[in-house]
Amino acid sequence: MLKPYVLGIDIGGTNTVFGIVDARGQVIASDSIKTKKHTNFDDYVKELHDGVQRLLEKNDAEDKIQGIGIGAPNANYYTGEILNPPNLPWGPIIPLAEKVSKAFGGIPVAVTNDANAAALGEMTYGAARGMKDFIMITLGTGVGSGIVVNGQLVYGHDGFAGELGHLIMKRNNGRMCGCGRTGCLEAYCSATGVARTAREFLEVRTEPSTLRNLQIEDITSKDVYDAAVAGDKMAKEIFNYTGTILGEAFADMVTFTSPQAIILFGGLAKSGELLMKPLQEAFDRSLMPVFKGKTKILLSELKESDAAVLGASALGWEARNRFDNAVNEVTGAEPEKA
Amino acid sequence: MLKPYVLGIDIGGTNTVFGIVDARGQVIASDSIKTKKHTNFDDYVKELHDGVQRLLEKNDAEDKIQGIGIGAPNANYYTGEILNPPNLPWGPIIPLAEKVSKAFGGIPVAVTNDANAAALGEMTYGAARGMKDFIMITLGTGVGSGIVVNGQLVYGHDGFAGELGHLIMKRNNGRMCGCGRTGCLEAYCSATGVARTAREFLEVRTEPSTLRNLQIEDITSKDVYDAAVAGDKMAKEIFNYTGTILGEAFADMVTFTSPQAIILFGGLAKSGELLMKPLQEAFDRSLMPVFKGKTKILLSELKESDAAVLGASALGWEARNRFDNAVNEVTGAEPEKA
């Protein structure tokens, strides 16, 4: 008999959020632990398990979990591992799926990176319901992406496909990127990128700006947003600059998979017309004629507080399916229909 | 009962080549007609049909064709039409699949653009056998591409995905491209692009080159190749320039679908180390660390004279399958197994 819930777990640099999710995409209950409290991965898994167990008991859901989906930076769908995470304390290769599945008595676990999880969440419960071809772009500290083609997430031959934040947008004198190269989209169009643009504009230009009242090294994308909303000209130009690069990048993305939509998620995506207007203009101007007017740019329809858990949970249903298939291969039984 | 052959048809700007192909990828027989002899599309289809009919009769294959696959510029897999072909005389919307199927008494027809057909050919009979994720790049008059993800060709929501020849490689002062924009990969790395680079180098630079003995406006990529093989320094630099841009573009492509291989086809791809050395170097240097050393750059394994027909023919098997499914939906019959 199929169980009614999945567990979604989102491992972020600061918090690990987990939630019980039903088939209609309702987060029944959720809680979180601090990600970096334990430098030993087994201790982290134990605390995660205890936290989840408490949540399951409180919600009378102890035997109702079909599968567990986990979104984590650099997590690999094929191997179930986290590989060289820039921001987690447990070493270069973390056997995430294996250890979590073992802690939960063998419940099937599937993992992927956070942007892929966001794409799955959007496809299962959000703005991409019914779409077979779309691209999810997450604008946070970095720029992440999840690509869906023919209704399937694109993992590539090694599980690491979909690094569109690292398309090269400036081939000469590009900014240093965290990936070790220069000129990546992420170096310009993440929250961090917006702050860097602000510092660059303030240093190179001479016109007045309310941003000059702030400590230049402490400026955040939120400061730039607030200044722009208050009418600061330079702050608006920073959003123009950011949106234009994003729009040009999106036009390149369309030449790949010709998606029905590109869907934006994350803090920066909530900048409204400040970002969306120059983005849409640059996108329309930059598209190949054959693609003009076809691909929509949309905002995520998932509530931000639920999105990470929902995205990860979408993978939990798939983890169950993979398990069923494996069992069927052995037993020859017919799969149950949901 | 399944029939043993498919028909592959490649519609080029000059010739239309067609061949009878068996399941092992043998071209049993082939012939061609001139593409532009008739400005009326119905007349063209009639001549094509007559030519194919003669070939079938000669090879005792009249009732042995399962399906017809056609590769043509701007052909759309979903609609079966050719849309706004730059180089064909039959108008802006050509109902290719419908008219050809009708001419052949209802044999199922599937169409796609020539680069997608090349990718299918390579996957079915060539260097990509057994691969589920690869990118085909055709270096001819233009730069075409076919992207395969999870063993399926990527068509996108509108059937026009995979225009990687139109990734923007120069965002400032880029060359005009046939698509109406500037800076596209195709403007630099096609055969035409190589000739344009030669003209640019000859005009801007002052050093001697055997290319200066030619009429500058008549220089072809073949001239540049011959000069480079004979040791001309500027001609070699033209290949370095071309290969470097290609390698950088390939590194961007890997961030999308993380393919097992990028496979090259077409005249320029046969330039050997002149092109491949700078290409591989730029590729290795430009890749994101997570992808380094994983994606191979390979040459097509299909004989050039057969490749276009083989690629198109690979789609012929699929046309048959689609037809079977359609029939089964109506009759409820089980599909036949090949």
PDB file of C-alpha atoms in Angstrom, chain A residues 45-202:
ATOM      1  CA  VAL A  45      22.489  12.769  10.476  1.00  0.00           C
ATOM      2  CA  LYS A  46      21.596  11.606  13.984  1.00  0.00           C
ATOM      3  CA  GLU A  47      20.323  15.059  14.955  1.00  0.00           C
ATOM      4  CA  LEU A  48      18.423  15.344  11.669  1.00  0.00           C
ATOM      5  CA  HIS A  49      16.847  11.930  12.264  1.00  0.00           C
ATOM      6  CA  ASP A  50      15.851  12.829  15.835  1.00  0.00           C
ATOM      7  CA  GLY A  51      14.327  16.114  14.676  1.00  0.00           C
ATOM      8  CA  VAL A  52      12.375  14.445  11.905  1.00  0.00           C
ATOM      9  CA  GLN A  53      11.249  11.669  14.220  1.00  0.00           C
ATOM     10  CA  ARG A  54       9.807  14.197  16.675  1.00  0.00           C
ATOM     11  CA  LEU A  55       7.954  15.905  13.819  1.00  0.00           C
ATOM     12  CA  LEU A  56       6.575  12.588  12.543  1.00  0.00           C
ATOM     13  CA  GLU A  57       5.375  11.565  16.005  1.00  0.00           C
ATOM     14  CA  LYS A  58       3.701  14.900  16.626  1.00  0.00           C
ATOM     15  CA  ASN A  59       1.835  14.543  13.338  1.00  0.00           C
ATOM     16  CA  ASP A  60       1.008  10.870  13.636  1.00  0.00           C
ATOM     17  CA  ALA A  61       3.000  10.207  10.450  1.00  0.00           C
ATOM     18  CA  GLU A  62       5.588   7.698  11.629  1.00  0.00           C
ATOM     19  CA  ASP A  63       4.715   4.961   9.158  1.00  0.00           C
ATOM     20  CA  LYS A  64       3.391   7.154   6.396  1.00  0.00           C
ATOM     21  CA  ILE A  65       6.562   8.286   4.588  1.00  0.00           C
ATOM     22  CA  GLN A  66       6.972   6.903   1.056  1.00  0.00           C
ATOM     23  CA  GLY A  67      10.311   8.438   0.288  1.00  0.00           C
ATOM     24  CA  ILE A  68      12.734  11.184   1.208  1.00  0.00           C
ATOM     25  CA  GLY A  69      13.936  13.877  -1.190  1.00  0.00           C
ATOM     26  CA  ILE A  70      16.925  16.031  -0.305  1.00  0.00           C
ATOM     27  CA  GLY A  71      18.138  19.226  -1.950  1.00  0.00           C
ATOM     28  CA  ALA A  72      21.715  20.207  -1.098  1.00  0.00           C
ATOM     29  CA  PRO A  73      24.477  22.208  -2.772  1.00  0.00           C
ATOM     30  CA  ASN A  74      26.569  20.016  -5.128  1.00  0.00           C
ATOM     31  CA  ALA A  75      24.428  16.960  -4.424  1.00  0.00           C
ATOM     32  CA  ASN A  76      24.566  14.349  -7.195  1.00  0.00           C
ATOM     33  CA  TYR A  77      21.394  12.554  -8.268  1.00  0.00           C
ATOM     34  CA  TYR A  78      23.222   9.510  -9.634  1.00  0.00           C
ATOM     35  CA  THR A  79      25.658   8.822  -6.794  1.00  0.00           C
ATOM     36  CA  GLY A  80      23.606  10.200  -3.891  1.00  0.00           C
ATOM     37  CA  GLU A  81      26.690  12.068  -2.699  1.00  0.00           C
ATOM     38  CA  ILE A  82      27.552  15.695  -2.002  1.00  0.00           C
ATOM     39  CA  LEU A  83      30.808  16.477  -3.782  1.00  0.00           C
ATOM     40  CA  ASN A  84      33.182  19.277  -2.721  1.00  0.00           C
ATOM     41  CA  PRO A  85      30.532  21.499  -1.130  1.00  0.00           C
ATOM     42  CA  PRO A  86      31.920  25.019  -0.745  1.00  0.00           C
ATOM     43  CA  ASN A  87      29.924  25.657   2.415  1.00  0.00           C
ATOM     44  CA  LEU A  88      29.516  22.451   4.463  1.00  0.00           C
ATOM     45  CA  PRO A  89      31.908  21.093   7.127  1.00  0.00           C
ATOM     46  CA  TRP A  90      31.801  17.321   6.462  1.00  0.00           C
ATOM     47  CA  GLY A  91      34.583  16.766   3.953  1.00  0.00           C
ATOM     48  CA  PRO A  92      34.864  16.545   0.174  1.00  0.00           C
ATOM     49  CA  ILE A  93      32.656  13.453  -0.465  1.00  0.00           C
ATOM     50  CA  ILE A  94      29.555  13.047   1.689  1.00  0.00           C
ATOM     51  CA  PRO A  95      27.506   9.827   1.236  1.00  0.00           C
ATOM     52  CA  LEU A  96      24.248  11.678   1.842  1.00  0.00           C
ATOM     53  CA  ALA A  97      21.575   9.346   0.417  1.00  0.00           C
ATOM     54  CA  GLU A  98      23.122   6.212   1.862  1.00  0.00           C
ATOM     55  CA  LYS A  99      23.535   7.533   5.413  1.00  0.00           C
ATOM     56  CA  VAL A 100      20.114   9.196   5.572  1.00  0.00           C
ATOM     57  CA  SER A 101      18.354   6.128   4.171  1.00  0.00           C
ATOM     58  CA  LYS A 102      20.124   3.939   6.723  1.00  0.00           C
ATOM     59  CA  ALA A 103      19.158   6.291   9.580  1.00  0.00           C
ATOM     60  CA  PHE A 104      15.513   6.032   8.497  1.00  0.00           C
ATOM     61  CA  GLY A 105      15.445   2.258   8.345  1.00  0.00           C
ATOM     62  CA  GLY A 106      15.852   1.946   4.590  1.00  0.00           C
ATOM     63  CA  ILE A 107      13.270   4.463   3.339  1.00  0.00           C
ATOM     64  CA  PRO A 108      14.378   5.308  -0.237  1.00  0.00           C
ATOM     65  CA  VAL A 109      16.226   8.621  -0.556  1.00  0.00           C
ATOM     66  CA  ALA A 110      16.914  10.682  -3.676  1.00  0.00           C
ATOM     67  CA  VAL A 111      19.123  13.764  -3.670  1.00  0.00           C
ATOM     68  CA  THR A 112      19.857  16.582  -6.077  1.00  0.00           C
ATOM     69  CA  ASN A 113      21.200  20.093  -5.901  1.00  0.00           C
ATOM     70  CA  ASP A 114      18.991  22.880  -4.608  1.00  0.00           C
ATOM     71  CA  ALA A 115      18.259  24.477  -7.983  1.00  0.00           C
ATOM     72  CA  ASN A 116      17.205  21.138  -9.507  1.00  0.00           C
ATOM     73  CA  ALA A 117      14.974  20.590  -6.465  1.00  0.00           C
ATOM     74  CA  ALA A 118      13.437  24.014  -7.044  1.00  0.00           C
ATOM     75  CA  ALA A 119      12.686  23.044 -10.664  1.00  0.00           C
ATOM     76  CA  LEU A 120      11.028  19.802  -9.553  1.00  0.00           C
ATOM     77  CA  GLY A 121       8.989  21.687  -6.963  1.00  0.00           C
ATOM     78  CA  GLU A 122       7.828  24.185  -9.556  1.00  0.00           C
ATOM     79  CA  MET A 123       6.917  21.392 -11.975  1.00  0.00           C
ATOM     80  CA  THR A 124       5.084  19.329  -9.360  1.00  0.00           C
ATOM     81  CA  TYR A 125       3.292  22.074  -7.427  1.00  0.00           C
ATOM     82  CA  GLY A 126       4.054  25.529  -8.930  1.00  0.00           C
ATOM     83  CA  ALA A 127       4.307  27.747 -12.014  1.00  0.00           C
ATOM     84  CA  ALA A 128       5.580  24.941 -14.265  1.00  0.00           C
ATOM     85  CA  ARG A 129       2.693  22.522 -13.721  1.00  0.00           C
ATOM     86  CA  GLY A 130       1.885  20.999 -17.100  1.00  0.00           C
ATOM     87  CA  MET A 131       5.091  22.228 -18.748  1.00  0.00           C
ATOM     88  CA  LYS A 132       7.459  19.737 -20.335  1.00  0.00           C
ATOM     89  CA  ASP A 133      10.228  22.185 -21.212  1.00  0.00           C
ATOM     90  CA  PHE A 134      11.298  24.969 -18.875  1.00  0.00           C
ATOM     91  CA  ILE A 135      14.332  26.377 -17.104  1.00  0.00           C
ATOM     92  CA  MET A 136      14.392  27.292 -13.426  1.00  0.00           C
ATOM     93  CA  ILE A 137      16.788  30.054 -12.404  1.00  0.00           C
ATOM     94  CA  THR A 138      17.454  30.727  -8.726  1.00  0.00           C
ATOM     95  CA  LEU A 139      18.824  34.163  -7.928  1.00  0.00           C
ATOM     96  CA  GLY A 140      20.337  33.955  -4.457  1.00  0.00           C
ATOM     97  CA  THR A 141      23.875  34.269  -3.133  1.00  0.00           C
ATOM     98  CA  GLY A 142      24.732  32.539  -6.390  1.00  0.00           C
ATOM     99  CA  VAL A 143      22.819  31.839  -9.611  1.00  0.00           C
ATOM    100  CA  GLY A 144      21.552  28.265  -9.812  1.00  0.00           C
ATOM    101  CA  SER A 145      19.590  26.468 -12.516  1.00  0.00           C
ATOM    102  CA  GLY A 146      17.503  23.402 -13.119  1.00  0.00           C
ATOM    103  CA  ILE A 147      16.655  22.450 -16.711  1.00  0.00           C
ATOM    104  CA  VAL A 148      13.619  20.347 -17.616  1.00  0.00           C
ATOM    105  CA  VAL A 149      13.406  18.766 -21.081  1.00  0.00           C
ATOM    106  CA  ASN A 150      10.573  16.463 -22.171  1.00  0.00           C
ATOM    107  CA  GLY A 151       9.262  16.526 -18.618  1.00  0.00           C
ATOM    108  CA  GLN A 152      12.550  15.247 -17.182  1.00  0.00           C
ATOM    109  CA  LEU A 153      15.209  17.034 -15.172  1.00  0.00           C
ATOM    110  CA  VAL A 154      18.472  17.244 -17.135  1.00  0.00           C
ATOM    111  CA  TYR A 155      21.233  15.622 -15.064  1.00  0.00           C
ATOM    112  CA  GLY A 156      23.793  15.030 -17.815  1.00  0.00           C
ATOM    113  CA  HIS A 157      26.081  12.026 -18.000  1.00  0.00           C
ATOM    114  CA  ASP A 158      27.653  12.776 -14.601  1.00  0.00           C
ATOM    115  CA  GLY A 159      24.707  14.256 -12.691  1.00  0.00           C
ATOM    116  CA  PHE A 160      26.097  17.812 -12.701  1.00  0.00           C
ATOM    117  CA  ALA A 161      24.311  19.350 -15.701  1.00  0.00           C
ATOM    118  CA  GLY A 162      22.542  22.689 -15.355  1.00  0.00           C
ATOM    119  CA  GLU A 163      25.226  25.109 -14.162  1.00  0.00           C
ATOM    120  CA  LEU A 164      23.834  28.073 -16.076  1.00  0.00           C
ATOM    121  CA  GLY A 165      25.065  30.495 -13.425  1.00  0.00           C
ATOM    122  CA  HIS A 166      28.453  29.774 -14.943  1.00  0.00           C
ATOM    123  CA  LEU A 167      27.768  30.709 -18.528  1.00  0.00           C
ATOM    124  CA  ILE A 168      30.457  33.180 -19.515  1.00  0.00           C
ATOM    125  CA  MET A 169      28.907  36.600 -20.064  1.00  0.00           C
ATOM    126  CA  LYS A 170      32.109  38.680 -20.218  1.00  0.00           C
ATOM    127  CA  ARG A 171      34.966  37.103 -22.124  1.00  0.00           C
ATOM    128  CA  ASN A 172      37.328  40.021 -21.544  1.00  0.00           C
ATOM    129  CA  ASN A 173      38.103  41.572 -18.158  1.00  0.00           C
ATOM    130  CA  GLY A 174      35.313  39.584 -16.551  1.00  0.00           C
ATOM    131  CA  ARG A 175      34.887  39.508 -12.799  1.00  0.00           C
ATOM    132  CA  MET A 176      36.422  36.681 -10.757  1.00  0.00           C
ATOM    133  CA  CYS A 177      33.855  33.988  -9.982  1.00  0.00           C
ATOM    134  CA  GLY A 178      33.771  31.579  -7.044  1.00  0.00           C
ATOM    135  CA  CYS A 179      34.237  28.726  -9.546  1.00  0.00           C
ATOM    136  CA  GLY A 180      37.781  29.907 -10.262  1.00  0.00           C
ATOM    137  CA  ARG A 181      37.101  31.397 -13.681  1.00  0.00           C
ATOM    138  CA  THR A 182      36.128  34.913 -14.758  1.00  0.00           C
ATOM    139  CA  GLY A 183      33.065  36.511 -16.339  1.00  0.00           C
ATOM    140  CA  CYS A 184      30.383  34.041 -15.157  1.00  0.00           C
ATOM    141  CA  LEU A 185      26.720  35.105 -15.064  1.00  0.00           C
ATOM    142  CA  GLU A 186      26.739  34.484 -11.305  1.00  0.00           C
ATOM    143  CA  ALA A 187      29.468  37.083 -10.759  1.00  0.00           C
ATOM    144  CA  TYR A 188      27.048  39.735 -12.065  1.00  0.00           C
ATOM    145  CA  CYS A 189      23.483  38.626 -11.469  1.00  0.00           C
ATOM    146  CA  SER A 190      23.444  37.031  -8.013  1.00  0.00           C
ATOM    147  CA  ALA A 191      22.708  39.065  -4.887  1.00  0.00           C
ATOM    148  CA  THR A 192      26.467  39.164  -4.361  1.00  0.00           C
ATOM    149  CA  GLY A 193      26.919  40.277  -7.979  1.00  0.00           C
ATOM    150  CA  VAL A 194      24.533  43.185  -7.498  1.00  0.00           C
ATOM    151  CA  ALA A 195      26.532  44.315  -4.464  1.00  0.00           C
ATOM    152  CA  ARG A 196      29.745  44.053  -6.504  1.00  0.00           C
ATOM    153  CA  THR A 197      28.197  46.135  -9.273  1.00  0.00           C
ATOM    154  CA  ALA A 198      27.278  48.744  -6.669  1.00  0.00           C
ATOM    155  CA  ARG A 199      30.864  48.914  -5.412  1.00  0.00           C
ATOM    156  CA  GLU A 200      32.166  49.115  -8.976  1.00  0.00           C
ATOM    157  CA  PHE A 201      29.769  51.917  -9.937  1.00  0.00           C
ATOM    158  CA  LEU A 202      30.557  53.864  -6.744  1.00  0.00           C
TER     159      LEU A 202
END
